[in-house]
CSV table of C-alpha atoms and ligand atoms in Angstrom, one decimal:
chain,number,residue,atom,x,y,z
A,1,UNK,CA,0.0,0.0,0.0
A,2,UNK,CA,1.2,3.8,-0.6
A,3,UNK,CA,1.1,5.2,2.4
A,4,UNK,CA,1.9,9.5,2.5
A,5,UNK,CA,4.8,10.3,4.6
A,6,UNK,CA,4.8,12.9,7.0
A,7,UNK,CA,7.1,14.9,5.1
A,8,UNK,CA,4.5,14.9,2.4
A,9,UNK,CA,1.8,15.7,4.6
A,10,UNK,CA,3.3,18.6,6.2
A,11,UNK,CA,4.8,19.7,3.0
A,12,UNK,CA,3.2,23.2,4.2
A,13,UNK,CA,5.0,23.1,7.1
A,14,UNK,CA,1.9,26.0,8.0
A,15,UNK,CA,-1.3,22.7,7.7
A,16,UNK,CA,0.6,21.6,11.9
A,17,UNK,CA,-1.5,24.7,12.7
A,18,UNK,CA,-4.5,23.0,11.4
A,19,UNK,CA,-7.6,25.3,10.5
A,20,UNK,CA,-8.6,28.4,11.6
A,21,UNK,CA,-11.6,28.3,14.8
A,22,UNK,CA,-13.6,30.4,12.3
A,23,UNK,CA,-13.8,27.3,10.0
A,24,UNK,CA,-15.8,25.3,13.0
A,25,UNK,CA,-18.5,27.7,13.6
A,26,UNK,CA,-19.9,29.2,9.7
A,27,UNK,CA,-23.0,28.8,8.7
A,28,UNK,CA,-21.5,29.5,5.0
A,29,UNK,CA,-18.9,27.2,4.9
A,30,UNK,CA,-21.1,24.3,6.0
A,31,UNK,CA,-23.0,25.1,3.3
A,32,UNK,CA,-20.5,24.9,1.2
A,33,UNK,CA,-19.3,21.4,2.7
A,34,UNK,CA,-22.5,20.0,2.3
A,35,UNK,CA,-22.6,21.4,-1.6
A,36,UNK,CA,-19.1,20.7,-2.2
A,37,UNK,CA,-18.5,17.7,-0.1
A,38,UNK,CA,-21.2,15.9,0.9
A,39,UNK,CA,-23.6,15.8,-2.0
A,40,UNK,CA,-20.4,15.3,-4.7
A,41,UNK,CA,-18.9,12.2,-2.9
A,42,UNK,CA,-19.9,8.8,-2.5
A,43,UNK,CA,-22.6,8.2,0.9
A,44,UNK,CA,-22.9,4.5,2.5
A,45,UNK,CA,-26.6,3.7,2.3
A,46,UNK,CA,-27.1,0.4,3.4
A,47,UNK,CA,-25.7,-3.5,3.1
A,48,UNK,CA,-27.6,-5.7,0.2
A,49,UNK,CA,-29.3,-7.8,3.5
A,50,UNK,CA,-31.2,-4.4,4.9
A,51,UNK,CA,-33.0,-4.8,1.5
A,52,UNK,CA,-32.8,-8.6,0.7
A,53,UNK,CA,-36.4,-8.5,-0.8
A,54,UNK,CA,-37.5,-6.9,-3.8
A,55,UNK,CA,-39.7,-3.7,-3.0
A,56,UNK,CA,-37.4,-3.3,0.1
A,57,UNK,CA,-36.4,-0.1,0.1
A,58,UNK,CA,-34.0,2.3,2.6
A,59,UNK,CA,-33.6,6.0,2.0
A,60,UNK,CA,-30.5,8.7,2.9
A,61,UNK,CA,-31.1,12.3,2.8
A,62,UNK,CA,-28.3,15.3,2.7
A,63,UNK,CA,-29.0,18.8,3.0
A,64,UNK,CA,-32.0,19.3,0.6
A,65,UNK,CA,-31.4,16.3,-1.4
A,66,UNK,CA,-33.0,12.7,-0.9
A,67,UNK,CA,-32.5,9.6,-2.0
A,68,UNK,CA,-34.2,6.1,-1.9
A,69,UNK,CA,-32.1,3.0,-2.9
A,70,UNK,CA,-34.4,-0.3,-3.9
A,71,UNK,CA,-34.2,-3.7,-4.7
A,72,UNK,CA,-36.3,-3.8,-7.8
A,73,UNK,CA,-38.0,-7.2,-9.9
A,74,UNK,CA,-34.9,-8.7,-10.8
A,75,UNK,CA,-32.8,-8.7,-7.8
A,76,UNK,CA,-31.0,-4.9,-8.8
A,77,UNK,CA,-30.3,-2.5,-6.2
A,78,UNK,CA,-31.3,0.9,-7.7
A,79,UNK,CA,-31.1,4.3,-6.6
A,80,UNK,CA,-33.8,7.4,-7.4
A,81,UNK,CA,-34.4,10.8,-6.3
A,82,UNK,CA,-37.2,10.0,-3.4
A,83,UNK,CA,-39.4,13.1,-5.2
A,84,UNK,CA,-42.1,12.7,-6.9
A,85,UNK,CA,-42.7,13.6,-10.8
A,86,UNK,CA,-45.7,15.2,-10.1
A,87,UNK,CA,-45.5,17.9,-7.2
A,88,UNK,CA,-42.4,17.1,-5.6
A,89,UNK,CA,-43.9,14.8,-2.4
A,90,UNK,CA,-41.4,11.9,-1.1
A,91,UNK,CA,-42.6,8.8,-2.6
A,92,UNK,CA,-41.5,7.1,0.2
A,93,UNK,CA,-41.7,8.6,4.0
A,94,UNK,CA,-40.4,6.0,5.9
A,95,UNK,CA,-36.8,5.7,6.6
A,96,UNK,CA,-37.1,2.1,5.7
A,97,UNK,CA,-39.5,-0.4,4.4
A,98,UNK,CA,-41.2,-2.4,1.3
A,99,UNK,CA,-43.6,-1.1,-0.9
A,100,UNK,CA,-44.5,-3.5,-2.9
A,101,UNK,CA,-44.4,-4.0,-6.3
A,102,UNK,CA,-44.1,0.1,-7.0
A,103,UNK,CA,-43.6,3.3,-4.7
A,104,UNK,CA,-47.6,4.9,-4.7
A,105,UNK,CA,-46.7,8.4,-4.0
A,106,UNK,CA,-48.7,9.4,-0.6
A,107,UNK,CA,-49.9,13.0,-1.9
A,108,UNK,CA,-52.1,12.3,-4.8
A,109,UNK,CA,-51.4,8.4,-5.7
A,110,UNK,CA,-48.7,8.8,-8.5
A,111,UNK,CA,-47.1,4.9,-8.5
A,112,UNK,CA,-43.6,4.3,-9.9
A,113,UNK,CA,-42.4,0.6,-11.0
A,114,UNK,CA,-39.2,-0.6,-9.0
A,115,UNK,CA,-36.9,0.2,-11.9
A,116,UNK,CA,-38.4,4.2,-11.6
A,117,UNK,CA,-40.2,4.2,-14.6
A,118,UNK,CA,-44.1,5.6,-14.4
A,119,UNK,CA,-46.0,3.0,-13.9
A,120,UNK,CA,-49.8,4.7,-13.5
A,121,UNK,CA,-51.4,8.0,-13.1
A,122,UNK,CA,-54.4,8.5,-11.1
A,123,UNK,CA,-57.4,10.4,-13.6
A,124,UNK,CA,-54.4,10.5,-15.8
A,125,UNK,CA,-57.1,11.9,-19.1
A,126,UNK,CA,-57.2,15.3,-17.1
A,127,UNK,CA,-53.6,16.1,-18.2
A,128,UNK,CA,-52.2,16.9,-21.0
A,129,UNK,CA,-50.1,13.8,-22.3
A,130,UNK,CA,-47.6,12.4,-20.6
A,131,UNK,CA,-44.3,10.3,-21.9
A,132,UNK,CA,-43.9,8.0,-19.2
A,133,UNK,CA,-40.8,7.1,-19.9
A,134,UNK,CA,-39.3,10.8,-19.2
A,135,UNK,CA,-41.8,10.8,-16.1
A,136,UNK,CA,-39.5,8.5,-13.9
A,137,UNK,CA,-38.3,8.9,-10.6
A,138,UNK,CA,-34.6,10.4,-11.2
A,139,UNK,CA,-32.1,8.0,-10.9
A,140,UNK,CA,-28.9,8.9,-8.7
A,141,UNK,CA,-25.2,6.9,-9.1
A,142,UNK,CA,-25.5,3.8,-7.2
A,143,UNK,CA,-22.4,1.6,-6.8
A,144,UNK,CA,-22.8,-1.9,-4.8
A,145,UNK,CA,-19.7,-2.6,-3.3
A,146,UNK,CA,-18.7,-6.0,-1.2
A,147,UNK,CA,-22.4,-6.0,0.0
A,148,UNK,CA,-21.8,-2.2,1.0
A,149,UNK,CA,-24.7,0.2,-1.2
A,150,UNK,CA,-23.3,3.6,-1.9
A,151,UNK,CA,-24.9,6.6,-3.6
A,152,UNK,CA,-23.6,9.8,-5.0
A,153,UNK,CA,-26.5,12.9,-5.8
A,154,UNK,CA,-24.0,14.6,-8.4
A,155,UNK,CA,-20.0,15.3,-8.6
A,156,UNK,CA,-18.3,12.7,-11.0
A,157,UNK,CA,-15.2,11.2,-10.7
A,158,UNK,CA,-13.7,7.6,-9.4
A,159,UNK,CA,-16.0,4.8,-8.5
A,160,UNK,CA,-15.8,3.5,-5.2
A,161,UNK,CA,-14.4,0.7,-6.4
A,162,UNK,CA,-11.3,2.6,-7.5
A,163,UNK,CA,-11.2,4.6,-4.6
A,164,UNK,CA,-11.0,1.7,-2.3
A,165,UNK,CA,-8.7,-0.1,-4.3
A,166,UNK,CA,-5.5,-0.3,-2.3
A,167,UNK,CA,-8.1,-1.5,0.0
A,168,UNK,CA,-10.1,-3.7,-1.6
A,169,UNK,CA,-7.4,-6.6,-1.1
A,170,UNK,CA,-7.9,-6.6,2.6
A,171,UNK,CA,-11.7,-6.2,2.9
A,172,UNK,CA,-12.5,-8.9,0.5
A,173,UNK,CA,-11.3,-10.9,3.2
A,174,UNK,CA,-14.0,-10.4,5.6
A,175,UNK,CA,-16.5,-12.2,3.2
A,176,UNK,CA,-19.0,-8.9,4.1
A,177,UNK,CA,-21.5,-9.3,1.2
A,178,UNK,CA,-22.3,-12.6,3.4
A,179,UNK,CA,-22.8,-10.5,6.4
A,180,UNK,CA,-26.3,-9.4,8.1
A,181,UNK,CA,-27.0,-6.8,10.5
A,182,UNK,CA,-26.3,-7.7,13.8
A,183,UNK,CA,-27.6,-4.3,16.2
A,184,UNK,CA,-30.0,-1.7,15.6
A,185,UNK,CA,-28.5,1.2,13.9
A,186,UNK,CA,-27.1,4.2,16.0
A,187,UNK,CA,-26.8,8.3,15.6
A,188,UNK,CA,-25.4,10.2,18.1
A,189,UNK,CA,-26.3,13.9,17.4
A,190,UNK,CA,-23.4,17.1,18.3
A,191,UNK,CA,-24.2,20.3,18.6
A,192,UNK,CA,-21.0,21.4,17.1
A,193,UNK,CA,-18.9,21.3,13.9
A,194,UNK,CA,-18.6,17.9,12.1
A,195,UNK,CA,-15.3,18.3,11.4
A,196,UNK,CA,-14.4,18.7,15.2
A,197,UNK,CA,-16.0,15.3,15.9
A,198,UNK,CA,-13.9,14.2,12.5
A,199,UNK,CA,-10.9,15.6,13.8
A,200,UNK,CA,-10.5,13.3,16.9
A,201,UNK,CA,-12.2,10.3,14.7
A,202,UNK,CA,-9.3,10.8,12.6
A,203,UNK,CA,-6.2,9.8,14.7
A,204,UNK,CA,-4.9,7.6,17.6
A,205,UNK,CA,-2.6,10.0,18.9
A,206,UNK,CA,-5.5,10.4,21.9
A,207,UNK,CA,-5.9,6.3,22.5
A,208,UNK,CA,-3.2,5.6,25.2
A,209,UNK,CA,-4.6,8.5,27.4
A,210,UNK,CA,-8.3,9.1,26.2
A,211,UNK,CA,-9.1,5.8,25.4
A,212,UNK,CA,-7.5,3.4,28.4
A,213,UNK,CA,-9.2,0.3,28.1
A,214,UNK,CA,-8.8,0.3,24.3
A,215,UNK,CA,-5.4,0.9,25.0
A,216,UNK,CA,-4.8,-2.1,27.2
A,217,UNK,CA,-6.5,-4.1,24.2
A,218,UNK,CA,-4.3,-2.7,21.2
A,219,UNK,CA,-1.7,-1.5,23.4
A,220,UNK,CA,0.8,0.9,21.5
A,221,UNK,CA,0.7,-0.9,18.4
A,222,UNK,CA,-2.2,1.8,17.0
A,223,UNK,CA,-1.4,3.2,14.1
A,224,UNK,CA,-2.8,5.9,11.6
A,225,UNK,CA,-1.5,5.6,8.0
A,226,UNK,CA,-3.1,8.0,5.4
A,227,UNK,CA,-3.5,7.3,1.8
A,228,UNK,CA,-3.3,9.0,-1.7
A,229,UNK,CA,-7.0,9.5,-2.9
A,230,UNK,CA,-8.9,9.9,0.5
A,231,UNK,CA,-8.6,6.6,1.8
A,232,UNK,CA,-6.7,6.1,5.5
A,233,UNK,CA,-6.2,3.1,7.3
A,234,UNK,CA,-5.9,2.8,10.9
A,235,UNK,CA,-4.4,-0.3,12.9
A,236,UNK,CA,-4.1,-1.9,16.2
A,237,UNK,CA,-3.0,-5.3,16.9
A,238,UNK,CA,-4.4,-7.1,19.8
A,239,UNK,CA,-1.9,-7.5,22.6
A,240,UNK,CA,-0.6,-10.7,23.2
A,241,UNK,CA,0.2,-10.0,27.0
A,242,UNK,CA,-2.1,-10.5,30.1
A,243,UNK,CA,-4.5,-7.5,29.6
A,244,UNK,CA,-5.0,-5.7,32.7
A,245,UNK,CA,-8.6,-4.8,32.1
A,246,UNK,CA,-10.8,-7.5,33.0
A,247,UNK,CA,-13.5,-7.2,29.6
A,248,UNK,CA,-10.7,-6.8,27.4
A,249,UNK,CA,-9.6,-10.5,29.1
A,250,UNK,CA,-12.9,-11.8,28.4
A,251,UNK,CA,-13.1,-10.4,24.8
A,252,UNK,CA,-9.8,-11.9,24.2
A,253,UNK,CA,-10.5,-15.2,25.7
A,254,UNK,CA,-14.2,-15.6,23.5
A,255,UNK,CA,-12.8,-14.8,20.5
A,256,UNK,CA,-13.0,-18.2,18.8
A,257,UNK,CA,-9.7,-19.6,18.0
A,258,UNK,CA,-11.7,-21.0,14.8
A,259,UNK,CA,-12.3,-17.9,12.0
A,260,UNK,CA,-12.8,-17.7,8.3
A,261,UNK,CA,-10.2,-14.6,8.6
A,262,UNK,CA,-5.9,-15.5,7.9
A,263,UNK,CA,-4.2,-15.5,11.1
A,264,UNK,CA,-2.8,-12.0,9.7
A,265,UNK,CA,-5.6,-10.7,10.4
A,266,UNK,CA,-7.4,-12.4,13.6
A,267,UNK,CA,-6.1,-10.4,15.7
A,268,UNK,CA,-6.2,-6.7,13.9
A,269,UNK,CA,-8.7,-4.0,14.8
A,270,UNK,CA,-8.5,-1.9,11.5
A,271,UNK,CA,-10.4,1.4,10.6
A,272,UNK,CA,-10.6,2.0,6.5
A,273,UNK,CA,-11.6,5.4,6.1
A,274,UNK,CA,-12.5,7.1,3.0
A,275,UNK,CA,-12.8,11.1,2.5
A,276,UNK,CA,-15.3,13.4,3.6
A,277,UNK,CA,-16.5,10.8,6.8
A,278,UNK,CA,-16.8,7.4,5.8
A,279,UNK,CA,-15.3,4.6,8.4
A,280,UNK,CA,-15.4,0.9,7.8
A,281,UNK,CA,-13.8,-0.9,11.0
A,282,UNK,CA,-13.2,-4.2,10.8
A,283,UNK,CA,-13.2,-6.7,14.0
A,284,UNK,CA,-12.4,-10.2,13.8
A,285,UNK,CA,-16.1,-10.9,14.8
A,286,UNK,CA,-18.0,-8.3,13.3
A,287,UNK,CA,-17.2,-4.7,11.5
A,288,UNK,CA,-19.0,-1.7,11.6
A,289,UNK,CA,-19.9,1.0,9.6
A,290,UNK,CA,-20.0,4.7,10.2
A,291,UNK,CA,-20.5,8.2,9.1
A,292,UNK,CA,-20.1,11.5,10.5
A,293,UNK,CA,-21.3,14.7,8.4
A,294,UNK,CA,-23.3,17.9,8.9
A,295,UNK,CA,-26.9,18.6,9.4
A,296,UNK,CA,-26.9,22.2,9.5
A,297,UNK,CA,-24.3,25.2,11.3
A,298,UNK,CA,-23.1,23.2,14.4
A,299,UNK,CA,-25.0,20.6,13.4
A,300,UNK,CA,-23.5,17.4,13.1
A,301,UNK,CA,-23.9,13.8,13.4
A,302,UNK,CA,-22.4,10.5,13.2
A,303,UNK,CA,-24.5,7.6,12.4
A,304,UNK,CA,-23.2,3.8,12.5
A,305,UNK,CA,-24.5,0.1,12.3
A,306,UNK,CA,-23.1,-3.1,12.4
A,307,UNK,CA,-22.8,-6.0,10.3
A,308,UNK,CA,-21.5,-9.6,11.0
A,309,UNK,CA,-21.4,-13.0,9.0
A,310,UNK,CA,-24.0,-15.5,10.8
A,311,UNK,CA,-22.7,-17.8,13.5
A,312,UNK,CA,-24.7,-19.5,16.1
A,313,UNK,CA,-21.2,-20.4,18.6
A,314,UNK,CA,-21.6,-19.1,22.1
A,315,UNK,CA,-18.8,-17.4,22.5
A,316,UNK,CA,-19.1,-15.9,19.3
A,317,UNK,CA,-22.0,-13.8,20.4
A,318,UNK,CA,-20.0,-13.5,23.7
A,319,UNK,CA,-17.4,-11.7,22.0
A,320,UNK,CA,-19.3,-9.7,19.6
A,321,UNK,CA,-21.6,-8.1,23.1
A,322,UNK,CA,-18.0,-7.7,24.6
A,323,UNK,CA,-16.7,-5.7,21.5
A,324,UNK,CA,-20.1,-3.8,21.2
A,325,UNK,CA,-19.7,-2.8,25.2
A,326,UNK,CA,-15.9,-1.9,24.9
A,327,UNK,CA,-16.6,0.5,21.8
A,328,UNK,CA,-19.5,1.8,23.0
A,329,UNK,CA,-17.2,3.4,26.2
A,330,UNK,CA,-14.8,4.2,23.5
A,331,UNK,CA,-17.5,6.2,21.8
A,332,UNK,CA,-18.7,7.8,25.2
A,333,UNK,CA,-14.7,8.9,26.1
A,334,UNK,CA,-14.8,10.3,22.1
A,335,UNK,CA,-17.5,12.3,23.0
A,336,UNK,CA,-16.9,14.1,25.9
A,337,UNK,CA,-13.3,14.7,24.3
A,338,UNK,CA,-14.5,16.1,20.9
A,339,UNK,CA,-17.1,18.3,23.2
A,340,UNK,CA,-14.3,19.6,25.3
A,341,UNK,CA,-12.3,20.3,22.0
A,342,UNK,CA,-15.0,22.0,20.3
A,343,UNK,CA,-15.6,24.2,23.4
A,344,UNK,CA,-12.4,25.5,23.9
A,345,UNK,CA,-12.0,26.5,20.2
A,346,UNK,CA,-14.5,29.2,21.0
A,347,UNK,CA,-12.3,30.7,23.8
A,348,UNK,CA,-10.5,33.6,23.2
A,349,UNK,CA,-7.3,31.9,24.2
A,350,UNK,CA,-7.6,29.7,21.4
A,351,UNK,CA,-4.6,30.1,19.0
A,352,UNK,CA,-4.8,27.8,16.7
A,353,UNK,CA,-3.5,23.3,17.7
A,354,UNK,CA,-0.6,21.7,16.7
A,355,UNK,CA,-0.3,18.9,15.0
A,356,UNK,CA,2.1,16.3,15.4
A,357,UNK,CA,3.4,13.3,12.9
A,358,UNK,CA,1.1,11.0,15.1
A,359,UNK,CA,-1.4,13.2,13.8
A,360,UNK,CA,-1.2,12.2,10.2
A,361,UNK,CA,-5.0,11.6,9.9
A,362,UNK,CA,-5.9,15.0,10.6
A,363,UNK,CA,-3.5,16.8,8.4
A,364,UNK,CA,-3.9,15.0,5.9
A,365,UNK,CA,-7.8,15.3,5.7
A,366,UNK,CA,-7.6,18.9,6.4
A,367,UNK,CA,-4.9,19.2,3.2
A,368,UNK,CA,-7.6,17.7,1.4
A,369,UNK,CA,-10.5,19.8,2.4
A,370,UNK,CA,-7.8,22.8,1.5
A,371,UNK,CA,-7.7,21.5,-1.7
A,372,UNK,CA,-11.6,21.6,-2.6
A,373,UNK,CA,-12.1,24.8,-0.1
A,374,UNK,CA,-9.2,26.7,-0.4
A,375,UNK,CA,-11.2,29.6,1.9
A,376,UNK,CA,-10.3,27.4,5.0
A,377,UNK,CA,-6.8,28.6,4.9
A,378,UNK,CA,-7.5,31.6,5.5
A,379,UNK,CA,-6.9,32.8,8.9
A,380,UNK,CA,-9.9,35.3,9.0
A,381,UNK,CA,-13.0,34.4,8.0
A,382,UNK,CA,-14.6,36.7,5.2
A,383,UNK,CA,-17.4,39.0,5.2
A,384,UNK,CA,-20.8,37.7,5.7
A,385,UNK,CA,-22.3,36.5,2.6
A,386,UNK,CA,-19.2,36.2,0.6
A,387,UNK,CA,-17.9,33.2,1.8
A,388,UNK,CA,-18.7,31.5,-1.9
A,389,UNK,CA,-17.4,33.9,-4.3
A,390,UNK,CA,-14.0,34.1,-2.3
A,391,UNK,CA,-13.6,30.4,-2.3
A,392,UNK,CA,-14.6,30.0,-6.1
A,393,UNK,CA,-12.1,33.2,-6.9
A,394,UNK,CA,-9.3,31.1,-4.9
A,395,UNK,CA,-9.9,28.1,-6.5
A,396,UNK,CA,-10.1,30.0,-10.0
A,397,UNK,CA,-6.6,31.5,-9.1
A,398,UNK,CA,-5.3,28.1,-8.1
A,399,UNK,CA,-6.0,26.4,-11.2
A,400,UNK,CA,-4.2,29.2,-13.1
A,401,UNK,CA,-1.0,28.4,-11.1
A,402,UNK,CA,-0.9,24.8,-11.6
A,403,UNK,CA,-1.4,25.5,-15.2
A,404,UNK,CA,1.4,27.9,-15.7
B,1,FES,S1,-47.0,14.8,-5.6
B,1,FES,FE1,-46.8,12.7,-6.0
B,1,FES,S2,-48.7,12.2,-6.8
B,1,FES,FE2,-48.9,14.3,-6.5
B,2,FE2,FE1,-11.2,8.2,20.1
């Protein structure tokens, strides 16, 4: 794998800084984000087995866009605009469900065949003719990837497929397009910044003192190792010594000695993450899946659900309720940290962080936010209402430079 070095991270020796407090607290710039960023990447829907059936459905939205991805007649997973044709209703209002053999818009009865074509029109002789065919529900880019649904409302650009692919190697080997939910899905909800709660997400420079019991587990063998293309992997091998915490003993002992995984990897906690917020961790008894992105001006949220393959063994399920307790103390200790974080980057003493080279995560997803919002280098923020135009003129001025 190509890991970035240091070196190449901090090639602006100016990015240890990391960005300005302005940059947490704008209701422009999250905007912008959510333009920019969040509607022109790929999103994680849902795994093939939350819709095994056709007419299952399950539906993301971002910002002013939404989107519902189905499994239609012949076993595809599709993905539409949830907005219907006629006067804009959702043609789905449940997060999640089945709908039968077509979506039958709630508002005035509009129906849409899986595939998104028009399927029927209620008193359809009192307008004026209709080509059914144009009349669809809008599709969106919909990419099915070991088991793993993503969608993208617009941008273009690699698949997620290529973006993974240094990656793909080591996730094919958790057999996940076999895997089935295992625990209800979870959101926690900040009132601050997602890039604060991103910030601390993205390295393990914090584990030995903010996370101690996940530190006895992994011990000092965590490591953060950034990517070209958005991608990041982060690593921590399960101790061989005596833990000292009594769960992490447990865990260690239930694990089943027998796994479909290669001994490389039956001991590995690893975190794949791909640009703007997407995390895939993988356990050696189950992974997880999560997101964190904005809702609105500190607004932000980070949503995850887990997967595992089936398996009926005792200490299987042992081990998986040990995992799901130690990580969600892990998530607790996160949250009061990213809080405190947040909180202090209001002060008037704040000046700015300093990142070190254990911090690779964070620079390097910062540089990469620089790159598609150049406006968050600068260190003042700029006057209300032209927070667009400045960013656009920057980005105008870069591409001249890289062209001369
Ligand atoms: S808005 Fe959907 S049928 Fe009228
Ligand atoms: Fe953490």
């Amino acid at each position: 794998m190509k890991f970035v070095s240091a070196q190449e991270i901090y090639r602006d020796p100016a990015s240890r800084k990391g960005l300005p407090a302005w940059t947490y607290n704008n209701d422009e710039l999250t905007q912008l984000e959510m333009e920019q960023l969040f509607l022109r990447h790929w999103r994680f829907v849902c795994h093939v087995s939350d819709i095994p059936n056709p007419g299952d459905y399950q539906c993301l939205e971002m910002a002013d866009e939404r989107a519902v991805v189905v499994r239609d007649q012949y076993e595809q997973v599709r993905a539409f605009h949830n907005v219907c044709r006629h006067r804009a209703s959702r043609v789905v209002g449940e997060d999640k469900g089945h709908c039968g053999k077509a979506f039958i818009c709630p508002f005035h009865g509009w129906s849409y065949n899986l595939d998104g074509t028009l399927k029927n029109i209620p008193k359809a002789d009192s307008f004026p003719p209709i080509d059914k065919q144009e009349f669809g529900l809008k599709p969106l880019d919909c990419e099915v990837w070991h088991g793993m649904i993503f969608i993208r409302f617009g941008g273009t650009g690699s698949s997620i497929a290529e973006l993974f692919a240094e990656a793909a190697e080591e996730i094919g080997l958790y057999r996940i397009e076999d895997m089935k939910p295992l625990d209800e899905p979870y959101q926690y909800k900040f009132n601050l910044d997602w890039k604060a709660v991103l910030d601390i997400d993205n390295e393990g420079y914090h584990v030995p003192i903010g996370h101690p019991e996940l530190f006895d587990l992994v011990g000092a063998s965590y490591t953060d190792q950034p990517l070209e293309g958005g991608l990041s992997r982060a690593c921590g091998v399960i101790n061989q010594r005596k833990h000292r915490l009594e769960r992490n003993r447990e865990y260690v002992a239930t694990l089943p000695e027998e796994s479909y995984l290669p001994e490389s990897h039956q001991q590995l906690w690893i975190y794949w993450g791909l640009f703007p917020g997407f995390v895939l961790t993988l356990f050696p008894d189950q992974i997880e899946i999560y997101q964190i992105y904005p809702t609105g001006n500190q607004q932000s949220v980070m949503a995850g659900v887990t997967y595992a393959l089936p398996d009926e063994r005792a200490e299987m399920q042992k081990a998986r309720e040990l995992n799901r307790d130690i990580n969600m103390d892990v998530g607790d200790e996160d949250i009061q940290l990213i809080e405190w974080a947040a909180a202090g980057m209001r002060s008037s003493a704040f000046d700015g962080v300093l990142l070190s080279d254990l911090e690779l995560g964070v620079a390097s997803f910062q540089n990469q936010l620089r790159e598609i919002l150049p406006v968050v280098s600068l260190d003042e923020k700029p006057a209300t209402g032209s927070l667009k135009q400045v960013n656009d003129s920057m980005l105008a001025k870069d591409k001249v430079a890289a062209v001369s």
